[in-house]
Tab-separated table of C-alpha atoms and ligand atoms in Angstrom:
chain	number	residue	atom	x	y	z
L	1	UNK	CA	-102.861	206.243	-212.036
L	2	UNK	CA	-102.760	207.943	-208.303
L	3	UNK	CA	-100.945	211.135	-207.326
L	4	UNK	CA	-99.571	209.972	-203.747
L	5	UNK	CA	-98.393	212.469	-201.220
L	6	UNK	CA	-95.472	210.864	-199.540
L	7	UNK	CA	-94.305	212.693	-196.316
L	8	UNK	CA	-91.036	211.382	-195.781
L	9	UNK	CA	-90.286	210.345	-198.742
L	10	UNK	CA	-86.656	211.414	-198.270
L	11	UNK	CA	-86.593	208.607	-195.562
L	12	UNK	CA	-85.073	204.918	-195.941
L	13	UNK	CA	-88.656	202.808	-195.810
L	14	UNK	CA	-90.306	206.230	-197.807
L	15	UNK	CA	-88.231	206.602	-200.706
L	16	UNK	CA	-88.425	202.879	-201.065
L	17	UNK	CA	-91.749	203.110	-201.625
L	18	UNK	CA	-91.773	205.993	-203.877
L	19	UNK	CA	-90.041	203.862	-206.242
L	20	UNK	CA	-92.740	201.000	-205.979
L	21	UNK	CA	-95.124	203.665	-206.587
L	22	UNK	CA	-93.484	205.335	-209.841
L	23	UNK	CA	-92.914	201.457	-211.234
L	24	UNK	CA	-96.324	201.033	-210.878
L	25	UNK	CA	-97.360	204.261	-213.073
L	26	UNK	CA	-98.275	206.392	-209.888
L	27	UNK	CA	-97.377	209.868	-209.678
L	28	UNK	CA	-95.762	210.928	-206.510
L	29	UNK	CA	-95.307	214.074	-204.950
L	30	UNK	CA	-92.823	213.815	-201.456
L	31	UNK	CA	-92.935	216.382	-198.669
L	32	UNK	CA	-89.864	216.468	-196.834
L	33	UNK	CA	-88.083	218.531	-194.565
L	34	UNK	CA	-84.646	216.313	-195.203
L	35	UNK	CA	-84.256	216.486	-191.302
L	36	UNK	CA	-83.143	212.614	-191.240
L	37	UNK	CA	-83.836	212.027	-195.114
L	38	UNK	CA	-81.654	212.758	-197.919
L	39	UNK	CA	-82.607	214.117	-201.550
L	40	UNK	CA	-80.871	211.810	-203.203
L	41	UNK	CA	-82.598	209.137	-201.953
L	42	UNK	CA	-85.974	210.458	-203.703
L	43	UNK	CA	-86.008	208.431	-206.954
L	44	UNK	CA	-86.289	210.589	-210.133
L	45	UNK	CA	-89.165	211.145	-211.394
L	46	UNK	CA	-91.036	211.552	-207.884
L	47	UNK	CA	-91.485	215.609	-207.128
L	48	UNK	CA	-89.398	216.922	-204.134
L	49	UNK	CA	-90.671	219.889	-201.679
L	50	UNK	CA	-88.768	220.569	-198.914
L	51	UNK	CA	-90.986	221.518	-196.204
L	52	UNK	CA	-92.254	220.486	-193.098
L	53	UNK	CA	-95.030	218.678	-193.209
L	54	UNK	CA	-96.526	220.261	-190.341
L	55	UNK	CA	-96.598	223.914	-191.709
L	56	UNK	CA	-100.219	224.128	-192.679
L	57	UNK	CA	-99.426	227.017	-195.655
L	58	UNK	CA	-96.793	225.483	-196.914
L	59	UNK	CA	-98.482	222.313	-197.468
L	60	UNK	CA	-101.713	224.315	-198.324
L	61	UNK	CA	-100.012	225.891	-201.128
L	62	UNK	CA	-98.630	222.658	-202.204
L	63	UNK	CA	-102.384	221.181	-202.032
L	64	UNK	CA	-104.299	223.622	-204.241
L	65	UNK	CA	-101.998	223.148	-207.039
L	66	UNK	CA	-101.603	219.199	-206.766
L	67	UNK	CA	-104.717	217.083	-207.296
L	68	UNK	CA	-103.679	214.202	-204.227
L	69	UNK	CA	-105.657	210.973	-203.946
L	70	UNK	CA	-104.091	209.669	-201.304
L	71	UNK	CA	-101.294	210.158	-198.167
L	72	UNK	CA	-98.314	207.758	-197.428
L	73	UNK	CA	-97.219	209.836	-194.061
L	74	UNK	CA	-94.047	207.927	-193.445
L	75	UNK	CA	-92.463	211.658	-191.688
L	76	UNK	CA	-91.674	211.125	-187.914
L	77	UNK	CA	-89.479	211.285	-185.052
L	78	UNK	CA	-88.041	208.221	-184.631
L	79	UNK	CA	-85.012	208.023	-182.023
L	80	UNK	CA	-87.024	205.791	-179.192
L	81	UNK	CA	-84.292	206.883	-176.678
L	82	UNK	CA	-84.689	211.007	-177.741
L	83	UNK	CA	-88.605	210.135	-177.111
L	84	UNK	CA	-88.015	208.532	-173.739
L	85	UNK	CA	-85.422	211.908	-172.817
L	86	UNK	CA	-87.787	214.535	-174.438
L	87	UNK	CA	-91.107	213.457	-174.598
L	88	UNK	CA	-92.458	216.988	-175.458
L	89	UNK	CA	-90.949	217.454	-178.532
L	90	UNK	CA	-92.364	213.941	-179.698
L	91	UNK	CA	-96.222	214.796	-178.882
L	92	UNK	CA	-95.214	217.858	-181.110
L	93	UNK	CA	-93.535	216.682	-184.128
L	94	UNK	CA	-95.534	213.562	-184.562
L	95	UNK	CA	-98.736	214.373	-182.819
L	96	UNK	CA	-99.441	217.937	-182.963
L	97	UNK	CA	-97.726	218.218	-186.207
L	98	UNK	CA	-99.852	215.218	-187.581
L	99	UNK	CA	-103.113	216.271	-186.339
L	100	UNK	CA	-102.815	220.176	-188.230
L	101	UNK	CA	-101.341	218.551	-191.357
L	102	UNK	CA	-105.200	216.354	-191.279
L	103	UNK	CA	-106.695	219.367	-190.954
L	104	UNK	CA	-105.140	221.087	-193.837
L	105	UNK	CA	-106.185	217.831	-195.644
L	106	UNK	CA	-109.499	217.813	-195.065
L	107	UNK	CA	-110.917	220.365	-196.800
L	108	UNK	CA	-108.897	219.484	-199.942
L	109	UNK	CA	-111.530	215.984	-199.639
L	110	UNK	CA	-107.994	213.793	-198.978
L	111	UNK	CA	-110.158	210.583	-197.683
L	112	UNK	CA	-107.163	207.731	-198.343
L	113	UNK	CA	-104.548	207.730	-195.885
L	114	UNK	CA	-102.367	205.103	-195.097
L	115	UNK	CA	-99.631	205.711	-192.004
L	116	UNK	CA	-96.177	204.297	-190.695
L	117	UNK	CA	-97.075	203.027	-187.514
L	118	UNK	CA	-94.699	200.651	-184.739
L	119	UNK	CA	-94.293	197.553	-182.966
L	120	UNK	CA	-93.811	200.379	-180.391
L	121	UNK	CA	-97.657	200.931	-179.898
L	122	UNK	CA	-97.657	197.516	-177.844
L	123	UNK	CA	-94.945	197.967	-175.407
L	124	UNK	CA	-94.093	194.407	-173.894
L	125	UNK	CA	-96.384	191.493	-176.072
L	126	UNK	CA	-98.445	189.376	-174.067
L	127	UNK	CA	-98.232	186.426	-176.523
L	128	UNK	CA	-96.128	185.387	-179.556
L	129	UNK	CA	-96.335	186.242	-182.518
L	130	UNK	CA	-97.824	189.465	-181.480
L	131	UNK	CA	-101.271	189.711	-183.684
L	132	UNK	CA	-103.289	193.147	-183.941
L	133	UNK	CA	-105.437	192.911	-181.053
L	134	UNK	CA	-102.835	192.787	-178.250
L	135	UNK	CA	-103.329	195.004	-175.722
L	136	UNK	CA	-101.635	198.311	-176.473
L	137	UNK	CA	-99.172	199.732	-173.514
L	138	UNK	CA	-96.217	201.500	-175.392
L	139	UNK	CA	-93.194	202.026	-173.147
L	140	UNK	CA	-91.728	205.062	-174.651
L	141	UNK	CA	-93.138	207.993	-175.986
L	142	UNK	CA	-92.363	207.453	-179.471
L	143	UNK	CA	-94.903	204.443	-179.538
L	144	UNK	CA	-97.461	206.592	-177.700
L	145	UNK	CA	-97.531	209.409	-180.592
L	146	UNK	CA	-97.957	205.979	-182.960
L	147	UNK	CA	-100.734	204.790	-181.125
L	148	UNK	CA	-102.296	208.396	-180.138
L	149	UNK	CA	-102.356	209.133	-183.589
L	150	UNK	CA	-103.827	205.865	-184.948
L	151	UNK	CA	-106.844	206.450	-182.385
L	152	UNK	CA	-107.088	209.981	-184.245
L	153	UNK	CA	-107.370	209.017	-187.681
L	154	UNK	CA	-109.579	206.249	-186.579
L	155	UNK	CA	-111.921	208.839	-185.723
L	156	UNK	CA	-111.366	210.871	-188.790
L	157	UNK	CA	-112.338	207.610	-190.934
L	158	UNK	CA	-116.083	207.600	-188.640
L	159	UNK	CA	-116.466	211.230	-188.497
L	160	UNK	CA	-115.237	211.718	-192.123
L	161	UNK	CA	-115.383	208.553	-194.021
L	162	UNK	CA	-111.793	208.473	-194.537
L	163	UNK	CA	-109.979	205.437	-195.567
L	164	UNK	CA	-107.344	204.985	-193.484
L	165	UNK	CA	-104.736	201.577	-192.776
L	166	UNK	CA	-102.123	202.095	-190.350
L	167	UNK	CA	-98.997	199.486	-190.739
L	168	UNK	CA	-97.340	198.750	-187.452
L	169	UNK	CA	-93.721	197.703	-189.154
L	170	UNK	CA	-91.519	195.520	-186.844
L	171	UNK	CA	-87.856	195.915	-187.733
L	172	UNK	CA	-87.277	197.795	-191.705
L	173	UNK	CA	-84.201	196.302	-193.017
L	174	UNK	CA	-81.875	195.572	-196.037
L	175	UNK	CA	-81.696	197.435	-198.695
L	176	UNK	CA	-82.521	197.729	-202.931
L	177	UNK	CA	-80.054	198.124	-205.314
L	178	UNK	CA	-80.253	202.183	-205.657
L	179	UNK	CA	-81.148	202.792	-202.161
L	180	UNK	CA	-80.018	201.527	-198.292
L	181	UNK	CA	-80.495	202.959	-194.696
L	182	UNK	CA	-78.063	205.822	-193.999
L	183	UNK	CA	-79.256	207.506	-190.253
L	184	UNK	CA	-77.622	210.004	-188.916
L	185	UNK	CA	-76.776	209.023	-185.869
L	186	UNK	CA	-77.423	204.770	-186.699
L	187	UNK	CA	-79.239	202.998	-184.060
L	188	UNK	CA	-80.259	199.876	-186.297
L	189	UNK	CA	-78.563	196.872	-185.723
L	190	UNK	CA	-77.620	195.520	-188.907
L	191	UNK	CA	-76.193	199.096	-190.633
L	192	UNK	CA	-74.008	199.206	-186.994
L	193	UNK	CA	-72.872	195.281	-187.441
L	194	UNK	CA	-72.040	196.463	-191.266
L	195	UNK	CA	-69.900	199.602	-190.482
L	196	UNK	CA	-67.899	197.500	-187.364
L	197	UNK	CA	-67.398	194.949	-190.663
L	198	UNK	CA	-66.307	197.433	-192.515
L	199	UNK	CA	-63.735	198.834	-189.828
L	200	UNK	CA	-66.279	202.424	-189.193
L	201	UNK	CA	-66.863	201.108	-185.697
L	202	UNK	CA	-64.294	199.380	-183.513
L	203	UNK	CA	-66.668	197.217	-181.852
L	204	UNK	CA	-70.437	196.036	-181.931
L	205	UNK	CA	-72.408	196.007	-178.849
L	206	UNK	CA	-75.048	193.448	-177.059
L	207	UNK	CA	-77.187	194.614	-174.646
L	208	UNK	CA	-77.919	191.771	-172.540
L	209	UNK	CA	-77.555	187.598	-172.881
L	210	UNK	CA	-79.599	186.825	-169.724
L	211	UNK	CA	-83.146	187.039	-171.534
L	212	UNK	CA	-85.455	183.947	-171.827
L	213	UNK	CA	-84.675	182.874	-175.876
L	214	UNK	CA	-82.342	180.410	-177.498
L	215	UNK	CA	-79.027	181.853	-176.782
L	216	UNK	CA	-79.845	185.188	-174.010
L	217	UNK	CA	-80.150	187.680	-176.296
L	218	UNK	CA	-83.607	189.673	-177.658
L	219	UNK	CA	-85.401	188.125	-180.249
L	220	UNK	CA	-86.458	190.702	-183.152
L	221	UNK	CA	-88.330	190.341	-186.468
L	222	UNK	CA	-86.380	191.605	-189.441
L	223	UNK	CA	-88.590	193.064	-192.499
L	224	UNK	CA	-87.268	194.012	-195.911
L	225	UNK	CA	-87.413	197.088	-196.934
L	226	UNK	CA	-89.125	196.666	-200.163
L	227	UNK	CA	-91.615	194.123	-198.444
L	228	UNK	CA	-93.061	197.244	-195.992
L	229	UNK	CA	-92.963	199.437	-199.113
L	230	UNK	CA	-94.703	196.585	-200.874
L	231	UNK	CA	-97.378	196.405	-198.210
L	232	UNK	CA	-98.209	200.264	-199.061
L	233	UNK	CA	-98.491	199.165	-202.460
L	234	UNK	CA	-101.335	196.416	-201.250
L	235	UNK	CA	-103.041	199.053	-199.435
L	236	UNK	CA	-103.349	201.519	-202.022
L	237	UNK	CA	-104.600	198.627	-204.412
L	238	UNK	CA	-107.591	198.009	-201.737
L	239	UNK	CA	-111.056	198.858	-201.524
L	240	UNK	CA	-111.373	202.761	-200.797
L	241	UNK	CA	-114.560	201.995	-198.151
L	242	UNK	CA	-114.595	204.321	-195.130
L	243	UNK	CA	-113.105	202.754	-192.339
L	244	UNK	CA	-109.752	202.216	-190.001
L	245	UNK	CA	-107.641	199.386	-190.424
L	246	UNK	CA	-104.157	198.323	-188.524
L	247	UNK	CA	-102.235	195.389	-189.843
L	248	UNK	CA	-98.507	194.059	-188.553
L	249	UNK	CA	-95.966	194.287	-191.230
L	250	UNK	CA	-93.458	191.125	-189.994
L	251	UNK	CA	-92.911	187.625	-191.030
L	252	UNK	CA	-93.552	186.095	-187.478
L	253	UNK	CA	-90.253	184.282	-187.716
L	254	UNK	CA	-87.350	186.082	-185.173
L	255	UNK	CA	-83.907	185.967	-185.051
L	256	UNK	CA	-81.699	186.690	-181.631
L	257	UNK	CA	-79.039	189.034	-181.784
L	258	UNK	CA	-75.992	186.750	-182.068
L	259	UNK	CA	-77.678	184.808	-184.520
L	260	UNK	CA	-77.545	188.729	-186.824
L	261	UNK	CA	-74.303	188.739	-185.978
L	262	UNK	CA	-73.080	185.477	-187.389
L	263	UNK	CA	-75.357	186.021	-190.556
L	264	UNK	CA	-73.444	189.372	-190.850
L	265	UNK	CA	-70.038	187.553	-190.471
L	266	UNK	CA	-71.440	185.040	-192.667
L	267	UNK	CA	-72.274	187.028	-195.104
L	268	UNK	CA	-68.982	189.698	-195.286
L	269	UNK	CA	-66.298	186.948	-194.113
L	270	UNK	CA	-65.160	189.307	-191.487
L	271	UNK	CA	-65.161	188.401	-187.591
L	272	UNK	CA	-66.597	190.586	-185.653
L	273	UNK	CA	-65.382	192.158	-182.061
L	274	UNK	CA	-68.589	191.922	-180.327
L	275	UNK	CA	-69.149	193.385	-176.660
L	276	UNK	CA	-71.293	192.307	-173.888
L	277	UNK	CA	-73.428	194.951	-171.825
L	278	UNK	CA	-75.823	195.189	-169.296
L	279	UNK	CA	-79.577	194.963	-170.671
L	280	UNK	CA	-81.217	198.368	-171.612
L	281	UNK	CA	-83.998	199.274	-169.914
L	282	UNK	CA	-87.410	199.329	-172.180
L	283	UNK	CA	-86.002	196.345	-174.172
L	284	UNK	CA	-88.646	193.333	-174.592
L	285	UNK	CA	-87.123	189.972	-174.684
L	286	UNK	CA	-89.170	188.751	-178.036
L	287	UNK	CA	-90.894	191.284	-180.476
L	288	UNK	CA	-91.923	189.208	-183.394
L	289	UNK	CA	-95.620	189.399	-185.480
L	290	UNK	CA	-98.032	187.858	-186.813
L	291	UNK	CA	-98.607	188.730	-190.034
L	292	UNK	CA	-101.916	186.662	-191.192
L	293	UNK	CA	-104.293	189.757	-191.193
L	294	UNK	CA	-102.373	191.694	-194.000
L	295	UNK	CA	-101.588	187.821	-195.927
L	296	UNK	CA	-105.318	187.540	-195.407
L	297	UNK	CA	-107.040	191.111	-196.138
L	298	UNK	CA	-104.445	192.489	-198.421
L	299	UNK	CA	-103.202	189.501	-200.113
L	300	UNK	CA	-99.571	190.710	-198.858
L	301	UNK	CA	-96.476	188.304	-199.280
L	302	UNK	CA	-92.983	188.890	-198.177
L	303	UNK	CA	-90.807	188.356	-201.152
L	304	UNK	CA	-87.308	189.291	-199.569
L	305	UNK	CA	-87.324	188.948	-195.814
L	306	UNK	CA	-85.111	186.360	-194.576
L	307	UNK	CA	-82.122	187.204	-192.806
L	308	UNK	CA	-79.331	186.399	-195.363
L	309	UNK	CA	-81.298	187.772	-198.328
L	310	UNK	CA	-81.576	191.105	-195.901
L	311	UNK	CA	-78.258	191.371	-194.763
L	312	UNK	CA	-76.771	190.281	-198.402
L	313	UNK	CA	-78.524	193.401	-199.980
L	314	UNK	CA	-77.471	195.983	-197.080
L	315	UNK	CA	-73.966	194.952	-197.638
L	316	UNK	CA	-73.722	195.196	-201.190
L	317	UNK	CA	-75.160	198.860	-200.836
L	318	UNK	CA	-72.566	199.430	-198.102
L	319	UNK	CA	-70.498	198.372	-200.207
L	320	UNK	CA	-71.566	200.666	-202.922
L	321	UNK	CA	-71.828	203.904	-200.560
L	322	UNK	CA	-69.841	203.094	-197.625
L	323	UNK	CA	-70.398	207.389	-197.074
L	324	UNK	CA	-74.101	206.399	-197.551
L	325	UNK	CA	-75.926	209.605	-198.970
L	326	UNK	CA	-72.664	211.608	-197.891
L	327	UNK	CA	-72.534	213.453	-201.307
L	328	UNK	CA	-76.106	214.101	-202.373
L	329	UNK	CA	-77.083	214.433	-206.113
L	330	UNK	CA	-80.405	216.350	-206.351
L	331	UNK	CA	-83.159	214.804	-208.245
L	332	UNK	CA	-85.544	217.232	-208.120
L	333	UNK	CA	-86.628	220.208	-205.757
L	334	UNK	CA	-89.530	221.877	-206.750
I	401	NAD	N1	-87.132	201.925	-189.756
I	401	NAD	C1	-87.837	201.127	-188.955
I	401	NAD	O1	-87.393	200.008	-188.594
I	401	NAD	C2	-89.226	201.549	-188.479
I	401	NAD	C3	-89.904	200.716	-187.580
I	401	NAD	C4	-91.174	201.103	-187.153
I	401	NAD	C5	-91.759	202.267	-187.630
I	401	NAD	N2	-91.062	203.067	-188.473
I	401	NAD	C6	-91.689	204.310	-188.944
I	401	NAD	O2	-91.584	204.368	-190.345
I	401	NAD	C7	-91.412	205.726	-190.781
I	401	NAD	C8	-90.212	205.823	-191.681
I	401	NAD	O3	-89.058	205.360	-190.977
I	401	NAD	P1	-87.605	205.468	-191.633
I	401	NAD	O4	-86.755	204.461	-190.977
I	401	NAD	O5	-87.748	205.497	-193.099
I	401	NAD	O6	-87.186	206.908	-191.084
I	401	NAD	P2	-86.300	208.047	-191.789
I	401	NAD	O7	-85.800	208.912	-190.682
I	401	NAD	O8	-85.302	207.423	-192.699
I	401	NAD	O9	-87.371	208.817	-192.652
I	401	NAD	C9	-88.217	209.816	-192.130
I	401	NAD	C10	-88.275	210.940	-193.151
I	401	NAD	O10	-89.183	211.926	-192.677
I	401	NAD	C11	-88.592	213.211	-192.842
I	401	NAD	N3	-89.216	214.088	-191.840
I	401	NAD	C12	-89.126	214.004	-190.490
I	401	NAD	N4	-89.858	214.977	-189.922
I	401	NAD	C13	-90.423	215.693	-190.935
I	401	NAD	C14	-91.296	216.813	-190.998
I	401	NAD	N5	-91.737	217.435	-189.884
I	401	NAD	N6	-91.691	217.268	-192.211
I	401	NAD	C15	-91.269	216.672	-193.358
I	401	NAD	N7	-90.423	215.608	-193.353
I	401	NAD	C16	-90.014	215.125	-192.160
I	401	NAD	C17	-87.111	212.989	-192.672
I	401	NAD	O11	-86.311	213.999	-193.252
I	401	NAD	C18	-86.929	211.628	-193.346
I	401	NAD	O12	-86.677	211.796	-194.732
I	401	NAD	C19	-91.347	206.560	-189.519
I	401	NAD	O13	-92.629	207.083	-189.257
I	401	NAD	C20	-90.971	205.554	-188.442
I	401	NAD	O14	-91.460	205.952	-187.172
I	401	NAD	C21	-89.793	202.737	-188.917
């Protein structure tokens, strides 16, 4: 047994995994400021402190009376348009933050640290599926804080002989049966195709059917939740050598956007009013991975990842909590 420090573990893909974790006998302890996350969402059993992860007491407190073997940091600023707007407060929360919240880990001898990384870190692919050693241009400042911070804990695992892997994920999706995505405000396509199903939105949007795929519109790669959560899982399982690692979490199969909206109609029976706009800027025609290195290195397998099977368990949560996490029921707070 492991006690895992989850930052983030509020968070859609983060409390997912605290659950893995807890199945598997691990004991987890989640640091969360409940900014975008929700306590309700932290499975029992896992131990809640609200804090910001970047307050070096706080956490240092938190550190000398929990033994930690190892980090999930899954806590970040996410909104890719907020990062392109307000850059600054980006390098802050996910850089500057990050980098102090190392340092209070180091001399507590934290050495295994695994990190939500992006697609964003490579900006538009130069081939398909994209594999790890693309070039790396990120077109927003979101996947600049994912890639500066990558290069930093690659040099903490040389200078300190940590173990780090940092997971790029491609597009987290779907949902298990006690939790689903619920962001406040929702910029993911398939919760926004499930609330215009369910009447919460009058209309869905498409930015854009002039791009070079199958029917005009961007090609993405839809993961399952509990697949990236799984991959954390994998990682945790692994060798504990020093050294830095980045794998892909996709399935290297993409779907276009109309072809998520007819699974969605598909799958709830209701017909959708869909509306055409002009492309957004920053939007790559095709973002879709490889995902051999993590099959290969850390025997991963998506389990749950194709598009019905995604969409099927998002609506039955919506279903469940069409409020989503509106009326929180507090686990624990320590
Ligand atoms: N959802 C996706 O499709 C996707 C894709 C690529 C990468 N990622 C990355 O995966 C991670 C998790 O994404 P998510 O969709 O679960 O996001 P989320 O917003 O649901 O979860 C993030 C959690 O971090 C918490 N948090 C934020 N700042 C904090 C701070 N300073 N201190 C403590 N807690 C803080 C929030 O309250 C929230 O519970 C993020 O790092 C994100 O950048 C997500």
């Amino acid at each position: 047994m492991e006690t895992v420090l989850v930052t983030g573990g509020a968070g859609y893909v983060g409390s997912v995994c605290c659950r893995q974790l807890l199945d598997q006998g691990h004991k987890v302890v989640v640091v969360d400021d409940l900014s975008t996350g929700h306590a309700s969402a932290v499975p029992e059993g896992a131990e809640l402190h609200q804090l910001d992860y970047a307050d070096r007491s706080e956490v240092a407190r938190l550190l000398r009376h929990a033994s930690i073997d190892a980090v999930f940091h899954f806590a970040a600023q996410a909104l890719i348009p907020e990062s392109v707007l307000n850059p600054g407060r980006f390098f802050d929360a996910n850089l500057a933050g990050a980098i102090g919240f190392l340092e209070v880990l180091r001399p507590f001898g934290v050495k295994r640290f695994v990190f939500s990384s992006s697609a964003a870190v490579y900006g538009d692919p130069q081939s398909l599926p994209i594999d790890e050693d693309q070039p790396k241009s990120p077109v927003n400042s979101y996947g600049e804080t994912k890639l500066m911070l990558e290069r930093v804990l690659d040099w903490y695992a040389r200078a300190y002989g940590w173990n780090v892997v940092a997971f790029r994920y491609f597009n987290a999706s779907g949902a298990t049966e006690e939790i689903g995505e619920d962001h406040q405000p929702e910029t993911h396509i398939i919760p926004l195709l499930l609330e215009t199903a369910l009447g919460e939105r009058p209309y869905f949007e498409i930015y854009g059917d002039d791009y070079p795929t199958r029917d005009g519109t961007c090609i993405r790669d839809y993961v399952h939740v509990a697949d990236i959560a799984s991959a954390h899982l994998c990682a945790l399982n692994r060798a504990t050598d020093a050294g830095f690692s980045a794998y892909n979490i996709g399935t290297g199969k993409g779907y276009t956007v109309r072809e998520v909206v007819e699974e969605v109609e598909r799958v709830t029976g209701k017909s959708l009013d869909v509306r055409l706009r002009p492309r957004r800027a920053g939007d790559p025609a095709v973002l879709c991975a490889s995902p051999a290195k993590l099959v290969r290195e850390l025997d991963w397998q998506a389990r749950g990842s194709n598009l019905e099977a995604i969409i099927r368990s998002a609506w039955e949560w919506k279903l469940k909590h069409p409020e989503g996490y509106a009326a929180p029921q507090v686990n624990s707070v320590a």
